Amino acid sequence: MAYYLVLGEVPAKEELDYVEFDSSERVMILRNTIYEMKKNTFSSIDRSDLKLWKVDIPFDCENDKLKMLDNAFGTINIKEDLKGEKMLPGDEISKYLKNLPPSSIHILVEPPPPATTEKGLKRLLEDSDEGRNSKRAKPIDPNIISTARKIMEDIMKLDEDESNYSNPKKLLSLPFPYPGQKKPIDRFAINDNGFFNFMGRKEFKNVLTTINKFRSGTGYMKLFVYGTVGYGKSHILSAIACFLFRTGRRVVYIPDCRQLSVDPIDYVKSALFLAYHDDDAKINEINSCENFEDITNFCKKLQFKEQLYFIIDQMNALDENDNTGVNIDVKTQIRRDLDKMANHHYYIMSSSANNKTMLHLMAKQTGELKIKLFGGFDEEEMKEWWNSHNPDLPAMDGQQIRQIEDITGKIPLFLNFLLESGHKNFEGALEHLNQKLNSIIQRPMTKFSEYILSKGNNHNWELHVQVMSSFLTSKSPPLGYGFDDYDHRYFYIDDNDICHYVCGLARDSMANYLYGKDRMEVFVDVNWIGSFKNNPSVKGFIIEKACLASICRGGITAHQVNFKVGRRQFFASLEEINFSLSEELCTFYLPRKWNQKSIDGLLALYKTDTLYIAPIQITLDKEGHSDSEGAFFSCIWPELKSKIPDDLNTEVIFIWITRKNGVDEEVEMKGRQLRGKDIEINPDYVSVVTGFANVNRDIDRYLSQV
């Protein structure tokens, strides 16, 4: 077997193919075999006109020969430039092909020049301006051309000072640089005049500086921009497109690959109309393009005259796992067509999340430029966002502001949900924000983890749990992890090999998920317990999980009763709680929903003919939960009591877990009469206050440090 490439088919790495042969046969047999394999490509060529060259061009690493095949195939001298050896038709194949390197192009197939055949001459004529313009093209929609020219007119009024685009104090109104009808209104708030607001982002400078490193033929020509969900990559790239246009460069801006995949030809042509808004001849050429091959040929001819800047956003829509309703084969073909179209020009690609293609490219040590954009606003950007939007938001104190910043991770997309709530009070706005974030984070995230669990590979599942624990506690990932072990939309690993979650709701959702899977070891980890030091707004959530997990592990003693947990059961409603009367079996009933009303857990122990029931309330501020006992006995106890036989001796111990120990208090039964009936308000019970140190000393230790 040998790898071969037809000269002129680019990119070389993607057009590479292989051929099987018998070394004892003649080269002409090999030539004929390749001809049959590429019959459509060589339909206008006689097989005897094909020339085969023996070459050795590695394709698993960047090198000058490979670049030459992609960028200068029209002027290449195979013998001199590529050290090629012509394979004579009458020779045995073994004379040329033996001991072949495993990752190299071995055969270069040289077709005859196009003009040497009648069909080739016709194609050459069609590729000329005269030939192309002679095609019958559908009339150009005058609206799209006028729209393109209006957009460019507005762009030329923009500031040419690049520092304004990187300054968070600047709120710029930019024309959306795409003239087609299908604009990404799900990601951009575009007004009736076609403008969107752009708050200066510091990463704009980094992206622009990187693009300015492009050099045709002798340097970088590709840039990959990758990042977590909601960072604002699309807004930065659209602003980049405006700035490049403003500074005299021609840009082909494809803002949405989902829409591109629906009608790729017209979508790309619309972008090209904006790039050549001022050139009627080019507009006519673009309009006459009927397929991607025509568009590719149009762009290829430009390479020696000027370099286009292709900006392709949302490339994750072309990934096989992205549910866009478009056939996988169609997506694959579109990716290939985009690569060919942009091959001789500057190529900027952007993607979010779990795009396998981009993850592979970001991990490879290739010659392309790469930028990773993780998380959300930095401190200065966040401050300016608050200043800009305060009039549209409910009044908030410092603690509430920190709570919003934690939940959203300072991510622009998530913060926008707060703006759209329309609530005048903080509680209503927060509830709306949580609902929106839960719908776009919690369900997809847990679906990702459930998929790993469903595959039944215990090793992969355990590794996933370890990796997610590292994200929750900001540690380095475990050895042996891979890209498939976590959801890249909501979690990332920085250049120092430290794990991060993008926002508080992602953290809480994953913590609740692992908690619901009974992975209590995550929450007794000292890294989990200590993580609230850097984020006081989530202190209660972290301590609650740590306390419950610690009780699962070591039990708790209250009023001289030792509750040593032997069984754990999660419940979503009280109907799921059924008390066991197995001797000395202690069951810990844990609510699936965090912040369950009035209690955080419920212990039940049957011992020596007595059922001990111990509701648990965990709090940093007992006074702020003063009604928890009353709420338990009015809302929960009546239903629990109905599950207990009347003749069974029952003792209730209400356990408070808080900062310091208190004195046990025996509370007598209270009741009242209603319509002549005695109604129990509460039974006899004991109220116990125990300190965090009695549950887990690490909790008390870290609390004493803040």
Short mmCIF file of N, CA and C in Angstrom, two decimals, residues 207-268:
data_model
loop_
_atom_site.label_atom_id
_atom_site.label_comp_id
_atom_site.label_asym_id
_atom_site.label_seq_id
_atom_site.Cartn_x
_atom_site.Cartn_y
_atom_site.Cartn_z
N VAL A 207 -6.89 39.09 20.05
CA VAL A 207 -7.33 38.46 18.81
C VAL A 207 -6.81 39.24 17.60
N LEU A 208 -6.94 40.57 17.65
CA LEU A 208 -6.50 41.39 16.52
C LEU A 208 -4.98 41.30 16.34
N THR A 209 -4.24 41.36 17.44
CA THR A 209 -2.78 41.25 17.36
C THR A 209 -2.37 39.92 16.74
N THR A 210 -3.07 38.87 17.10
CA THR A 210 -2.77 37.55 16.55
C THR A 210 -3.07 37.50 15.06
N ILE A 211 -4.20 38.08 14.65
CA ILE A 211 -4.55 38.10 13.22
C ILE A 211 -3.51 38.88 12.43
N ASN A 212 -2.99 39.92 13.02
CA ASN A 212 -1.99 40.74 12.32
C ASN A 212 -0.65 40.02 12.14
N LYS A 213 -0.51 38.83 12.74
CA LYS A 213 0.68 38.02 12.52
C LYS A 213 0.60 37.21 11.23
N PHE A 214 -0.58 37.21 10.61
CA PHE A 214 -0.74 36.44 9.37
C PHE A 214 0.24 36.92 8.30
N ARG A 215 0.84 35.97 7.60
CA ARG A 215 1.70 36.27 6.46
C ARG A 215 1.46 35.22 5.39
N SER A 216 1.11 35.65 4.21
CA SER A 216 0.81 34.70 3.13
C SER A 216 2.08 34.00 2.64
N GLY A 217 2.00 32.69 2.55
CA GLY A 217 3.09 31.91 1.96
C GLY A 217 4.24 31.63 2.90
N THR A 218 4.62 32.62 3.72
CA THR A 218 5.81 32.46 4.56
C THR A 218 5.49 32.44 6.05
N GLY A 219 4.23 32.45 6.41
CA GLY A 219 3.89 32.51 7.83
C GLY A 219 2.53 31.90 8.12
N TYR A 220 1.98 32.29 9.26
CA TYR A 220 0.70 31.76 9.69
C TYR A 220 -0.43 32.26 8.79
N MET A 221 -1.38 31.36 8.51
CA MET A 221 -2.56 31.74 7.73
C MET A 221 -3.86 31.27 8.38
N LYS A 222 -3.74 30.57 9.52
CA LYS A 222 -4.94 30.07 10.20
C LYS A 222 -4.91 30.45 11.68
N LEU A 223 -6.11 30.71 12.21
CA LEU A 223 -6.26 30.98 13.64
C LEU A 223 -7.49 30.22 14.14
N PHE A 224 -7.30 29.48 15.23
CA PHE A 224 -8.42 28.81 15.89
C PHE A 224 -8.76 29.56 17.17
N VAL A 225 -10.02 29.96 17.31
CA VAL A 225 -10.51 30.60 18.53
C VAL A 225 -11.50 29.64 19.18
N TYR A 226 -11.19 29.26 20.41
CA TYR A 226 -12.00 28.24 21.08
C TYR A 226 -12.30 28.71 22.49
N GLY A 227 -13.46 28.34 23.02
CA GLY A 227 -13.75 28.74 24.39
C GLY A 227 -15.02 28.15 24.94
N THR A 228 -15.26 28.45 26.22
CA THR A 228 -16.45 27.94 26.91
C THR A 228 -17.68 28.74 26.50
N VAL A 229 -18.83 28.21 26.88
CA VAL A 229 -20.11 28.77 26.45
C VAL A 229 -20.29 30.19 26.99
N GLY A 230 -20.79 31.08 26.14
CA GLY A 230 -21.23 32.40 26.58
C GLY A 230 -20.17 33.44 26.81
N TYR A 231 -18.90 33.14 26.49
CA TYR A 231 -17.81 34.09 26.77
C TYR A 231 -18.01 35.41 26.03
N GLY A 232 -18.55 35.36 24.84
CA GLY A 232 -18.67 36.55 23.99
C GLY A 232 -17.78 36.47 22.77
N LYS A 233 -17.39 35.25 22.40
CA LYS A 233 -16.51 35.06 21.24
C LYS A 233 -17.15 35.63 19.97
N SER A 234 -18.44 35.37 19.79
CA SER A 234 -19.11 35.82 18.57
C SER A 234 -19.13 37.33 18.47
N HIS A 235 -19.37 38.02 19.58
CA HIS A 235 -19.38 39.48 19.56
C HIS A 235 -17.98 40.03 19.26
N ILE A 236 -16.97 39.41 19.84
CA ILE A 236 -15.60 39.85 19.57
C ILE A 236 -15.27 39.66 18.09
N LEU A 237 -15.64 38.52 17.52
CA LEU A 237 -15.31 38.26 16.11
C LEU A 237 -16.09 39.17 15.17
N SER A 238 -17.34 39.49 15.50
CA SER A 238 -18.08 40.41 14.64
C SER A 238 -17.47 41.81 14.71
N ALA A 239 -16.99 42.20 15.90
CA ALA A 239 -16.30 43.48 16.02
C ALA A 239 -14.97 43.45 15.25
N ILE A 240 -14.28 42.32 15.30
CA ILE A 240 -13.05 42.15 14.51
C ILE A 240 -13.35 42.32 13.03
N ALA A 241 -14.44 41.71 12.56
CA ALA A 241 -14.81 41.84 11.14
C ALA A 241 -15.03 43.30 10.78
N CYS A 242 -15.75 44.03 11.63
CA CYS A 242 -15.98 45.46 11.38
C CYS A 242 -14.67 46.22 11.31
N PHE A 243 -13.77 45.93 12.26
CA PHE A 243 -12.51 46.67 12.30
C PHE A 243 -11.64 46.35 11.09
N LEU A 244 -11.60 45.09 10.68
CA LEU A 244 -10.82 44.73 9.50
C LEU A 244 -11.37 45.41 8.25
N PHE A 245 -12.69 45.43 8.11
CA PHE A 245 -13.30 46.17 7.00
C PHE A 245 -12.91 47.64 7.06
N ARG A 246 -13.00 48.19 8.28
CA ARG A 246 -12.74 49.63 8.46
C ARG A 246 -11.31 49.98 8.08
N THR A 247 -10.40 49.05 8.26
CA THR A 247 -8.98 49.33 7.97
C THR A 247 -8.57 48.79 6.60
N GLY A 248 -9.55 48.60 5.72
CA GLY A 248 -9.25 48.35 4.32
C GLY A 248 -9.05 46.91 3.90
N ARG A 249 -9.43 45.97 4.74
CA ARG A 249 -9.26 44.57 4.37
C ARG A 249 -10.60 43.94 3.97
N ARG A 250 -10.53 42.99 3.09
CA ARG A 250 -11.75 42.33 2.62
C ARG A 250 -12.02 41.10 3.50
N VAL A 251 -13.22 41.05 4.05
CA VAL A 251 -13.57 40.02 5.02
C VAL A 251 -14.77 39.21 4.51
N VAL A 252 -14.68 37.91 4.64
CA VAL A 252 -15.82 37.04 4.36
C VAL A 252 -16.29 36.50 5.71
N TYR A 253 -17.33 37.12 6.24
CA TYR A 253 -17.78 36.84 7.61
C TYR A 253 -18.99 35.90 7.57
N ILE A 254 -18.80 34.70 8.10
CA ILE A 254 -19.87 33.69 8.19
C ILE A 254 -20.25 33.59 9.67
N PRO A 255 -21.34 34.25 10.10
CA PRO A 255 -21.62 34.34 11.53
C PRO A 255 -22.26 33.11 12.15
N ASP A 256 -22.84 32.23 11.34
CA ASP A 256 -23.62 31.14 11.93
C ASP A 256 -23.59 29.90 11.03
N CYS A 257 -22.82 28.91 11.44
CA CYS A 257 -22.71 27.69 10.62
C CYS A 257 -23.98 26.85 10.64
N ARG A 258 -24.87 27.10 11.59
CA ARG A 258 -26.15 26.39 11.56
C ARG A 258 -26.96 26.83 10.35
N GLN A 259 -27.05 28.14 10.15
CA GLN A 259 -27.75 28.65 8.97
C GLN A 259 -26.99 28.32 7.70
N LEU A 260 -25.68 28.36 7.78
CA LEU A 260 -24.85 28.00 6.62
C LEU A 260 -25.18 26.61 6.13
N SER A 261 -25.38 25.67 7.05
CA SER A 261 -25.62 24.28 6.66
C SER A 261 -26.97 24.09 5.99
N VAL A 262 -27.89 25.04 6.17
CA VAL A 262 -29.21 24.93 5.55
C VAL A 262 -29.14 25.31 4.07
N ASP A 263 -28.43 26.39 3.77
CA ASP A 263 -28.32 26.86 2.37
C ASP A 263 -26.92 27.42 2.16
N PRO A 264 -25.92 26.54 2.07
CA PRO A 264 -24.52 26.98 2.10
C PRO A 264 -24.12 27.91 0.96
N ILE A 265 -24.61 27.69 -0.25
CA ILE A 265 -24.16 28.49 -1.40
C ILE A 265 -24.60 29.94 -1.24
N ASP A 266 -25.90 30.16 -1.04
CA ASP A 266 -26.40 31.53 -0.91
C ASP A 266 -25.84 32.22 0.33
N TYR A 267 -25.63 31.44 1.41
CA TYR A 267 -25.13 32.04 2.64
C TYR A 267 -23.72 32.60 2.43
N VAL A 268 -22.87 31.82 1.76
CA VAL A 268 -21.50 32.28 1.49
C VAL A 268 -21.50 33.42 0.49
#
